[in-house]
Structures are given as C-alpha cells and as structure tokens.
PDB file of C-alpha atoms in Angstrom:
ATOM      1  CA  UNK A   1    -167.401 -16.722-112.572  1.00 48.00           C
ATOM      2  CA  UNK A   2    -164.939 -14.050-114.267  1.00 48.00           C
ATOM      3  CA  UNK A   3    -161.861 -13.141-112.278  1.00 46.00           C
ATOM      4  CA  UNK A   4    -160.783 -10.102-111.770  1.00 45.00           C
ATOM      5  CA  UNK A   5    -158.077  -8.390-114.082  1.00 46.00           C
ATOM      6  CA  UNK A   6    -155.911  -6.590-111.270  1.00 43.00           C
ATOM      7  CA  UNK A   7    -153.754  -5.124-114.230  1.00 44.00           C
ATOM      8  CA  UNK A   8    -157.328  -3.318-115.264  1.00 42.00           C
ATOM      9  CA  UNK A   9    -157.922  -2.488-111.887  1.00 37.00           C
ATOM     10  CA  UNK A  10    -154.556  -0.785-111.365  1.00 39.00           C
ATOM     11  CA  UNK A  11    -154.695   1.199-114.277  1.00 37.00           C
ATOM     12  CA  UNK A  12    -158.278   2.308-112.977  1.00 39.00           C
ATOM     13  CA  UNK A  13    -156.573   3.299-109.966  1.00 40.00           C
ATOM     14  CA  UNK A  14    -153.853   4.869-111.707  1.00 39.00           C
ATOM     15  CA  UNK A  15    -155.911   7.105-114.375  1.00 35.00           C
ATOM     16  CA  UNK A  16    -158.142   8.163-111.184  1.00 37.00           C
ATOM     17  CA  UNK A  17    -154.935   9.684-109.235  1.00 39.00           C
ATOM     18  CA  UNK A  18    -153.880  11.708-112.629  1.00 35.00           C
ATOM     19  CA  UNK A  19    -157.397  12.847-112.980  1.00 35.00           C
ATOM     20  CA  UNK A  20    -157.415  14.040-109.309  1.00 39.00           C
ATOM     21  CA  UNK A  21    -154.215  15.445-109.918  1.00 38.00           C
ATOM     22  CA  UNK A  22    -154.376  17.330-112.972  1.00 37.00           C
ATOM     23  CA  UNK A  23    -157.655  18.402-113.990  1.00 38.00           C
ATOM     24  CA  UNK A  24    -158.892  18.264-118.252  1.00 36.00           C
ATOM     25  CA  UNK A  25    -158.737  21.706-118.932  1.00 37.00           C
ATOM     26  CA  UNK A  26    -158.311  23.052-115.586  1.00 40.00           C
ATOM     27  CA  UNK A  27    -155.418  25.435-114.847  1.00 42.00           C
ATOM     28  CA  UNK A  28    -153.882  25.428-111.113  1.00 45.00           C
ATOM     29  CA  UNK A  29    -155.591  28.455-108.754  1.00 42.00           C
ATOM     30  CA  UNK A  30    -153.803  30.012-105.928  1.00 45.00           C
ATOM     31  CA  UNK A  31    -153.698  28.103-102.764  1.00 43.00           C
ATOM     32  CA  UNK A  32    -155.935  30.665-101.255  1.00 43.00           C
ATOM     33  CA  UNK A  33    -158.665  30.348-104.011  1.00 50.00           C
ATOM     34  CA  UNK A  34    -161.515  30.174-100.793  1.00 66.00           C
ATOM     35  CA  UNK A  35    -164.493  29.087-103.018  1.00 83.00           C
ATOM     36  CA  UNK A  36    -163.475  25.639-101.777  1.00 91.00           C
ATOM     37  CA  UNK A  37    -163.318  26.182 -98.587  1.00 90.00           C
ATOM     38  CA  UNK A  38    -159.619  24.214 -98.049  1.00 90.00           C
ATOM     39  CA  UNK A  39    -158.266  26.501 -95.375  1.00 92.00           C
ATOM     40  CA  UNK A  40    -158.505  25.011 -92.267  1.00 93.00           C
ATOM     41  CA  UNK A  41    -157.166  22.144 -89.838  1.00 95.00           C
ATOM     42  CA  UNK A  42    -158.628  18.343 -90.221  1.00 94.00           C
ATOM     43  CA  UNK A  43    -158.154  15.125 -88.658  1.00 95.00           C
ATOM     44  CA  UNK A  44    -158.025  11.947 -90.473  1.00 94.00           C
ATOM     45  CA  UNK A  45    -157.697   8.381 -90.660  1.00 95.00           C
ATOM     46  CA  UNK A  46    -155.794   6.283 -93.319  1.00 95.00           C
ATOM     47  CA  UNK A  47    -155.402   2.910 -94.211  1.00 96.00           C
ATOM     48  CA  UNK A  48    -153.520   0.820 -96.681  1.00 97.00           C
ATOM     49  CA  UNK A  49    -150.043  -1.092 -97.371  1.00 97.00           C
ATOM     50  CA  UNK A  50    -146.176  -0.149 -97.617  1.00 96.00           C
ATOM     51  CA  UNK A  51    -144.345  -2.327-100.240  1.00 97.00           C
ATOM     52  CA  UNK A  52    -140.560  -3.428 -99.498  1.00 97.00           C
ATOM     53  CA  UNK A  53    -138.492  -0.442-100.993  1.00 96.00           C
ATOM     54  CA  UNK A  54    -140.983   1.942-100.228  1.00 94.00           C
ATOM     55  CA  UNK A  55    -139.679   6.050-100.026  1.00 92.00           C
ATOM     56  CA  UNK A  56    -140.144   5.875 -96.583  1.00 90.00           C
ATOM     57  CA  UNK A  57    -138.307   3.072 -95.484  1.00 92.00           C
ATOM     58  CA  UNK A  58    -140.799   1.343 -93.571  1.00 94.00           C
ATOM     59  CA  UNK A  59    -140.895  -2.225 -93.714  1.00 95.00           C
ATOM     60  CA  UNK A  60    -143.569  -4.085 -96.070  1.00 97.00           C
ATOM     61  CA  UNK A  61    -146.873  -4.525 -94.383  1.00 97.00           C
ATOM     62  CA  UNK A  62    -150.346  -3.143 -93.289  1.00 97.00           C
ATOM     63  CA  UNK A  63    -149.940  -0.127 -92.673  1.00 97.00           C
ATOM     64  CA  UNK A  64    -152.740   2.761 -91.174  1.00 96.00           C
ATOM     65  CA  UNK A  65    -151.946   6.646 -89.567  1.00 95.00           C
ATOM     66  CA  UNK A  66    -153.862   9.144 -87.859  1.00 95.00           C
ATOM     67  CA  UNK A  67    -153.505  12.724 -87.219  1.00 95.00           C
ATOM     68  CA  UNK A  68    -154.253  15.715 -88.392  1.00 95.00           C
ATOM     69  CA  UNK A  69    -153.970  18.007 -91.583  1.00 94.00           C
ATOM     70  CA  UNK A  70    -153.415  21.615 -92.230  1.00 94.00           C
ATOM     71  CA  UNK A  71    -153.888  23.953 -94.866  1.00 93.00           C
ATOM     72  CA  UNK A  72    -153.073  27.278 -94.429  1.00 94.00           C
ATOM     73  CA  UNK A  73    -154.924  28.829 -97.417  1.00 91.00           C
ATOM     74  CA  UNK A  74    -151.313  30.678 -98.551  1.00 93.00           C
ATOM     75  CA  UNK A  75    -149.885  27.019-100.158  1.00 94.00           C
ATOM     76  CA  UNK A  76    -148.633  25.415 -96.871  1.00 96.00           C
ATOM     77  CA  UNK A  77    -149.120  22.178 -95.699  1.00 95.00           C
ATOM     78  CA  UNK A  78    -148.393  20.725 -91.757  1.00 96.00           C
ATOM     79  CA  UNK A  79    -149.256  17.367 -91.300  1.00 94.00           C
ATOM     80  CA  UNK A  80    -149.135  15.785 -87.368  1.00 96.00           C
ATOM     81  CA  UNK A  81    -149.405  11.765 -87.740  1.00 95.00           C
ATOM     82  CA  UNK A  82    -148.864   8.333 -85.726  1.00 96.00           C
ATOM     83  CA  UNK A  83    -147.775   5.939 -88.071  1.00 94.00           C
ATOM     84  CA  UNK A  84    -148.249   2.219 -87.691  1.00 96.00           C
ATOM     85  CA  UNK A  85    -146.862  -0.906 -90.288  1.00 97.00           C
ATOM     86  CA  UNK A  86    -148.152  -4.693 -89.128  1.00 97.00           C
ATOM     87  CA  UNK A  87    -148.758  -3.379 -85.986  1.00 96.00           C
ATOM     88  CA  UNK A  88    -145.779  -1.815 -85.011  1.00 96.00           C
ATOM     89  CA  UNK A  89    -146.081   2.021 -84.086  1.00 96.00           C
ATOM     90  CA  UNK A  90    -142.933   3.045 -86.250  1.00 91.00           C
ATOM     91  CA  UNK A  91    -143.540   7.151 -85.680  1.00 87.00           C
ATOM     92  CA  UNK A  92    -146.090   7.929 -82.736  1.00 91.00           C
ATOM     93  CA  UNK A  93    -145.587  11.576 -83.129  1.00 92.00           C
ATOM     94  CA  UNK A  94    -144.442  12.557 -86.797  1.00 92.00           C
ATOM     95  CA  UNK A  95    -144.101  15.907 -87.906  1.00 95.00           C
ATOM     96  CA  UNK A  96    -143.855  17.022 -91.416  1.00 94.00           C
ATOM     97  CA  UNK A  97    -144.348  20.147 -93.695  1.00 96.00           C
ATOM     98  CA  UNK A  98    -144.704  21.448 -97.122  1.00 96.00           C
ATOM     99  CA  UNK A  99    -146.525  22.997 -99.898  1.00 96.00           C
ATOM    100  CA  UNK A 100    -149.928  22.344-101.584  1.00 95.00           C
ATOM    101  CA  UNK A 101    -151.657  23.479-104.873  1.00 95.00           C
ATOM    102  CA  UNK A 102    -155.498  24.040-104.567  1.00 94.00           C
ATOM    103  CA  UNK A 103    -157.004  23.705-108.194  1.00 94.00           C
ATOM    104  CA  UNK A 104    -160.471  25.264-109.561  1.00 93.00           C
ATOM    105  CA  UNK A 105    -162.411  22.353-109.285  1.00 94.00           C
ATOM    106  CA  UNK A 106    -161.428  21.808-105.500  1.00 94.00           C
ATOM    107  CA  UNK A 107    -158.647  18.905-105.896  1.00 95.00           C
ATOM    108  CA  UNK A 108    -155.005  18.906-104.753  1.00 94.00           C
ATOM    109  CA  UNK A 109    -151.545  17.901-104.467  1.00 96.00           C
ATOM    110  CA  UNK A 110    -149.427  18.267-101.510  1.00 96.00           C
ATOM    111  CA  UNK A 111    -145.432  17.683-101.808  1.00 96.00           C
ATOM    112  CA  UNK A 112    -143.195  17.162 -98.875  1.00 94.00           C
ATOM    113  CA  UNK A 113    -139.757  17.825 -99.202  1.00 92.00           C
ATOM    114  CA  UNK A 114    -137.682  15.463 -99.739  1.00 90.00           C
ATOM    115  CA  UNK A 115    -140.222  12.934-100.976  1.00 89.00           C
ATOM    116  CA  UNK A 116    -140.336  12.249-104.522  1.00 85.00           C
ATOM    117  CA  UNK A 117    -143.430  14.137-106.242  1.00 85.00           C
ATOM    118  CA  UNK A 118    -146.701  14.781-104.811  1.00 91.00           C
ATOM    119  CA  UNK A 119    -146.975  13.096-101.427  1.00 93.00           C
ATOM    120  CA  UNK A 120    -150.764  13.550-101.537  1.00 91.00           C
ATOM    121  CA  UNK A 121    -153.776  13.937-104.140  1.00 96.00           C
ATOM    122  CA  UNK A 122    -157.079  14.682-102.846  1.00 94.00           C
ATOM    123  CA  UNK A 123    -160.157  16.668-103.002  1.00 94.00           C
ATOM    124  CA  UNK A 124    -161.626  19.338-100.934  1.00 93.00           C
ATOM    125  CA  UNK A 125    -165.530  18.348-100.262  1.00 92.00           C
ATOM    126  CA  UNK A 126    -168.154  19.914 -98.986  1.00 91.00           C
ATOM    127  CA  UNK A 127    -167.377  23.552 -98.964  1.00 89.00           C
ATOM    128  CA  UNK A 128    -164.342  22.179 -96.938  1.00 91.00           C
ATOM    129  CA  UNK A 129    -165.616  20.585 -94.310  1.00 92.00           C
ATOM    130  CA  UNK A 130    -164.414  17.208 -95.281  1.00 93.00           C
ATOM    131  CA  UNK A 131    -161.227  15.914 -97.670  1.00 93.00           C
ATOM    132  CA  UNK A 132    -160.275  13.232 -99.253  1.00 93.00           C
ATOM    133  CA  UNK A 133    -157.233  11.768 -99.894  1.00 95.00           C
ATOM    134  CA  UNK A 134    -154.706   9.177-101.390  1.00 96.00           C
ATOM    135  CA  UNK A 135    -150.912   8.677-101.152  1.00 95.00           C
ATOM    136  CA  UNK A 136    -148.731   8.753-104.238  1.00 94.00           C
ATOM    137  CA  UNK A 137    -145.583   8.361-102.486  1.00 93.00           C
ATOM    138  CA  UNK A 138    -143.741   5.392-104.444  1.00 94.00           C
ATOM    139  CA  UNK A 139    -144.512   2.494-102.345  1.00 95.00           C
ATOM    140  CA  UNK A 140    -147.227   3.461-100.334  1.00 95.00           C
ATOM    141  CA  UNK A 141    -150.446   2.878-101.221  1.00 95.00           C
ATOM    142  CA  UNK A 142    -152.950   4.324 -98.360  1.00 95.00           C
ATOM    143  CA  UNK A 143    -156.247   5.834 -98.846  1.00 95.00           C
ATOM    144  CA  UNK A 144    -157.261   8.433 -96.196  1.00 90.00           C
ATOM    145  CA  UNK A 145    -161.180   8.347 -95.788  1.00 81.00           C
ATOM    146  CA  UNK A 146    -162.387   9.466 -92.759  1.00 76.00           C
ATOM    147  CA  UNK A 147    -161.733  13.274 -92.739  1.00 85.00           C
ATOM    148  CA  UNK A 148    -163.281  16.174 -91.150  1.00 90.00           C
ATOM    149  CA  UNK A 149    -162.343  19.556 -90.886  1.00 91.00           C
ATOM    150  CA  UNK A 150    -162.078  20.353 -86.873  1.00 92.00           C
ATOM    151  CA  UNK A 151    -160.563  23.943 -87.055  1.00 84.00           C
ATOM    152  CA  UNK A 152    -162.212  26.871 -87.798  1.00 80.00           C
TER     153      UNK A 152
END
C-alpha cells in the first residue's frame, strides 16, 4: 500500500486556495456584482485546527465556530461567531468586521483588519443561497461547510 505524500497534499491544498482566490483571467467585480447572488446574511459551521503561533493567539488544538455571515452587497463584511479550541469556548460571542471582494466567477476574499491578508476565501453557490469557505489566516486551518443563506 502507497502512503500518502502530505507535502503533495498540501500543495494541493495550497494551489486550490490561490485558485479560489484569484481567478486565471478573471478581473475583480464590484462587491455588488448581484449575478451571484452574495448579498445576504448566512449561518455556518466550521471545523478544523489552530497551530501554536497562530494570528489569533489561540492555543494549538481542535478547533470549530459557529455563527453567522454577512455580506452587504457594497464590500462589507460582519461576521457574529462562538469560537471553541479543544473544547474550550475561548469567544462565545465574537464580533468582527471588514471588507470583501466578490469576483466574476462568484469566489471571494474577505480581510479583517488587523489580520494579516485575506481572512477568508470562498465561493458564492447556488445563486447565493449557500457559501463556501476556508480560512487563510496564518495558523488556522478551518474549513467552513455547512452554510446557508438565512436572510433575505
């Protein structure tokens, strides 16, 4: 039986998160480009792992979050989350803001002030009644993948 090569798997993961977040040949739209569908409120559900040193601060561990996510449709982002790491609830009631870019093919970035880069890379689906989403913050590695738009 082969085993695995985790240094081709991270590079996998790696090339998909700069293909979701800057599209061959696609040029950035404004944030209120609707043919996606992105305005509106969702709630999600994320799980993954924080890595000692992380941008956060949180300590190493499991970590998993669940709140809710909106876009405005004029570039803002508000994000309401509980955030747990090994089972801890670190941040039941986390509050956050900042700016996202919608692109033509329905992916985005969202950066929050004063994290590093994008925050977030994801893709609008469904005529937006669903996203997807990863983190990119250094250190964090959680996938949100239960997400469904619940306003308007």
């Amino acid at each position: 039986m082969k085993t695995p090569n985790l240094k081709r798997f991270a590079v996998a993961i790696i090339t998909l998160s700069v293909i979701l977040a800057v599209p061959i040949g696609a040029a950035a739209a404004p944030a209120d480009d609707n043919h996606c569908g992105a305005k509106g409120t969702y709630a999600y559900t994320g799980f993954g792992n924080t890595f000692e040193g992380n941008a956060l601060g949180f300590p190493a561990g499991i970590a998993s979050t669940n709140g809710t996510i909106t876009l405005d449709g004029n570039g803002n982002v508000f994000i309401r989350e509980a955030e747990v790491v090994n089972g801890v609830l670190l941040n039941p009631a986390a509050e956050v803001s900042g700016t996202y870019t919608l692109n033509p093919d329905c992916t985005f970035t969202a950066t929050i002030p004063p994290l590093p880069g994008p925050v977030f890379v994801g893709v609008v689906a469904d005529h937006g009644k669903q996203i997807r989403a990863m983190s990119t913050i250094p250190g964090v590695q959680v996938n949100y993948v239960s997400t469904v738009r619940v306003h308007p």
